[in-house]
mmCIF file of C-alpha atoms in Angstrom:
data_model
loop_
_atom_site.group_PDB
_atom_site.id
_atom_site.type_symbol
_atom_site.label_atom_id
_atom_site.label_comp_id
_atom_site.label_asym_id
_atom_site.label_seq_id
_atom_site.Cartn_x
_atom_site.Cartn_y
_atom_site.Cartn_z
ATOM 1 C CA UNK A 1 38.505 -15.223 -83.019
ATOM 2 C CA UNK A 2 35.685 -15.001 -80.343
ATOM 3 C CA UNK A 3 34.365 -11.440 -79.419
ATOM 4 C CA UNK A 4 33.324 -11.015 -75.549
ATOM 5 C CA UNK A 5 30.272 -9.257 -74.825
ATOM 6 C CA UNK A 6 31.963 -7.148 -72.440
ATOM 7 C CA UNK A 7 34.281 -5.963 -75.063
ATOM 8 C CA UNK A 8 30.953 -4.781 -77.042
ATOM 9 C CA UNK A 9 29.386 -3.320 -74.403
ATOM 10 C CA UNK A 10 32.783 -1.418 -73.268
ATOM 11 C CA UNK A 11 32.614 -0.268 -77.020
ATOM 12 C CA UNK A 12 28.801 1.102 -76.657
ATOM 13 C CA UNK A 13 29.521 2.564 -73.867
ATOM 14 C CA UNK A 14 32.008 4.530 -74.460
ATOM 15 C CA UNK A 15 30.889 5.160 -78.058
ATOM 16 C CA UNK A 16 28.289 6.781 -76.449
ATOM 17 C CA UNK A 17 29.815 8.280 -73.958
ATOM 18 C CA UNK A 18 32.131 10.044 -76.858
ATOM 19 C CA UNK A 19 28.829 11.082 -79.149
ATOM 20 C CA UNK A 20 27.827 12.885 -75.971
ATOM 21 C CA UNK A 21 31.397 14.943 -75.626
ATOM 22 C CA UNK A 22 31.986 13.673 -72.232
ATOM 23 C CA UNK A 23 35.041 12.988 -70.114
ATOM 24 C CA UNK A 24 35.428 9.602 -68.450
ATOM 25 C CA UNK A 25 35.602 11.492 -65.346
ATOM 26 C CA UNK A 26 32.516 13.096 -65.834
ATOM 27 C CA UNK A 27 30.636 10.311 -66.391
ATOM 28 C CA UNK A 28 32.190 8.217 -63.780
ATOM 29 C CA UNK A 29 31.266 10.723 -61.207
ATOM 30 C CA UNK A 30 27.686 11.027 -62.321
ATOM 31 C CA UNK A 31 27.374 7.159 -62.241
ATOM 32 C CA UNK A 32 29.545 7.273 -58.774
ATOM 33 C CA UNK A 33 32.414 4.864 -59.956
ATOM 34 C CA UNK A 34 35.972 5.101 -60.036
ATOM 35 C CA UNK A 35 37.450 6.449 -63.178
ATOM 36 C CA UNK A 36 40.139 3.642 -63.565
ATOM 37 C CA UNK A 37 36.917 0.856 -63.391
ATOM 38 C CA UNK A 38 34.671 2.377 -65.616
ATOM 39 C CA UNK A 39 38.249 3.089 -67.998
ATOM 40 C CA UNK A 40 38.050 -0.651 -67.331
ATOM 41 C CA UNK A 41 35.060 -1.544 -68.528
ATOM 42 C CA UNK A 42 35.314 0.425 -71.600
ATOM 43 C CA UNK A 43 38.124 -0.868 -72.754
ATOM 44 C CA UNK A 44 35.959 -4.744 -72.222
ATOM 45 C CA UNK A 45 38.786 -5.680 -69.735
ATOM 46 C CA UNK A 46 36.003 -6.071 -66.728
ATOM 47 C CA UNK A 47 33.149 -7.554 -66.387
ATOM 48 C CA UNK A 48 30.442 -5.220 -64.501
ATOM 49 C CA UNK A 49 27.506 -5.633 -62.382
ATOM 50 C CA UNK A 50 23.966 -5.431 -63.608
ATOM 51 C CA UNK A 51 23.939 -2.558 -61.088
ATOM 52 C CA UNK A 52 26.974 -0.641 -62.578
ATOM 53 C CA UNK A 53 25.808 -0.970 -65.837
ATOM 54 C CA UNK A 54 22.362 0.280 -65.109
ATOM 55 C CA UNK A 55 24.428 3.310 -62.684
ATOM 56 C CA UNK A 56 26.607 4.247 -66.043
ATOM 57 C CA UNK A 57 23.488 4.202 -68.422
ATOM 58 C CA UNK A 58 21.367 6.794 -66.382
ATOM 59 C CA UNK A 59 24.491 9.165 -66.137
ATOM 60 C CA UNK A 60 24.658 8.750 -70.042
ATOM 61 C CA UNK A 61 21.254 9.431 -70.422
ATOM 62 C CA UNK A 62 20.484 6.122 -72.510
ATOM 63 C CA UNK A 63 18.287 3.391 -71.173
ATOM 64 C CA UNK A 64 19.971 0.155 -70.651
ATOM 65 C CA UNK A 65 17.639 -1.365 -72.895
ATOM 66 C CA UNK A 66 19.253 0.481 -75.858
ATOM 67 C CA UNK A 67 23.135 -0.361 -74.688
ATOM 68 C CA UNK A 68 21.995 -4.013 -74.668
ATOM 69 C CA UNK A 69 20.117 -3.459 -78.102
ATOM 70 C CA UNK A 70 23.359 -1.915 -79.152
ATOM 71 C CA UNK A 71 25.188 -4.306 -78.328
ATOM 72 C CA UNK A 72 23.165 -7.163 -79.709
ATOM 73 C CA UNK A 73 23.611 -5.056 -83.240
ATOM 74 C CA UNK A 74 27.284 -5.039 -82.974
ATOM 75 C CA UNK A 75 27.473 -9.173 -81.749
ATOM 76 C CA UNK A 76 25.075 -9.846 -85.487
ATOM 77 C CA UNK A 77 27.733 -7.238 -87.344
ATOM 78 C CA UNK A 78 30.329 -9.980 -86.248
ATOM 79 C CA UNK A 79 28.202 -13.042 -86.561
ATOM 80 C CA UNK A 80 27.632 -12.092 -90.339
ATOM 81 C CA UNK A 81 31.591 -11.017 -90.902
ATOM 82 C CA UNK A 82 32.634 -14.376 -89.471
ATOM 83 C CA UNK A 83 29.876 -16.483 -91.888
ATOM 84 C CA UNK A 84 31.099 -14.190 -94.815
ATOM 85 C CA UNK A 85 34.719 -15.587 -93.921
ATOM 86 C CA UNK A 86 33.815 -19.273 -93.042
ATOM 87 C CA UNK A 87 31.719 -19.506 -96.804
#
């Protein structure tokens, strides 16, 4: 089964965005998007903007550098469980 990136990054973020104690709404209002989109996007079911993501990682606090590192951690967690199943 293929995993999308924007279902890992919708799992960063709002992994993150849980570790912090924070509301989607509060964090959608800080990052000035709609609470249903950025629901959205956590849940990997849209695709966002560059822009959007950069918006939602300053009102987290993280740098987008470290969601994408994040996220490149989580795509090797599934590269190696999907070798361990293939051997």
């Amino acid at each position: 089964m293929a995993v999308l990136a924007r279902e890992l990054l919708g799992e960063v973020l709002r992994s993150e965005r849980i570790r912090q104690g924070r509301t989607l709404r509060e964090v959608s209002l800080a990052a000035r998007v709609s609470l249903g989109y950025l629901s959205e996007v956590e849940r990997g079911q849209k695709d966002a903007s560059s822009e959007l993501l950069q918006s939602i990682s300053r009102a987290l606090g993280v740098p987008l550098s470290q969601v994408y590192g994040s996220v490149a951690e989580r795509f090797s967690e599934v590269d190696s469980r999907q070798a361990a199943l293939a051997a």
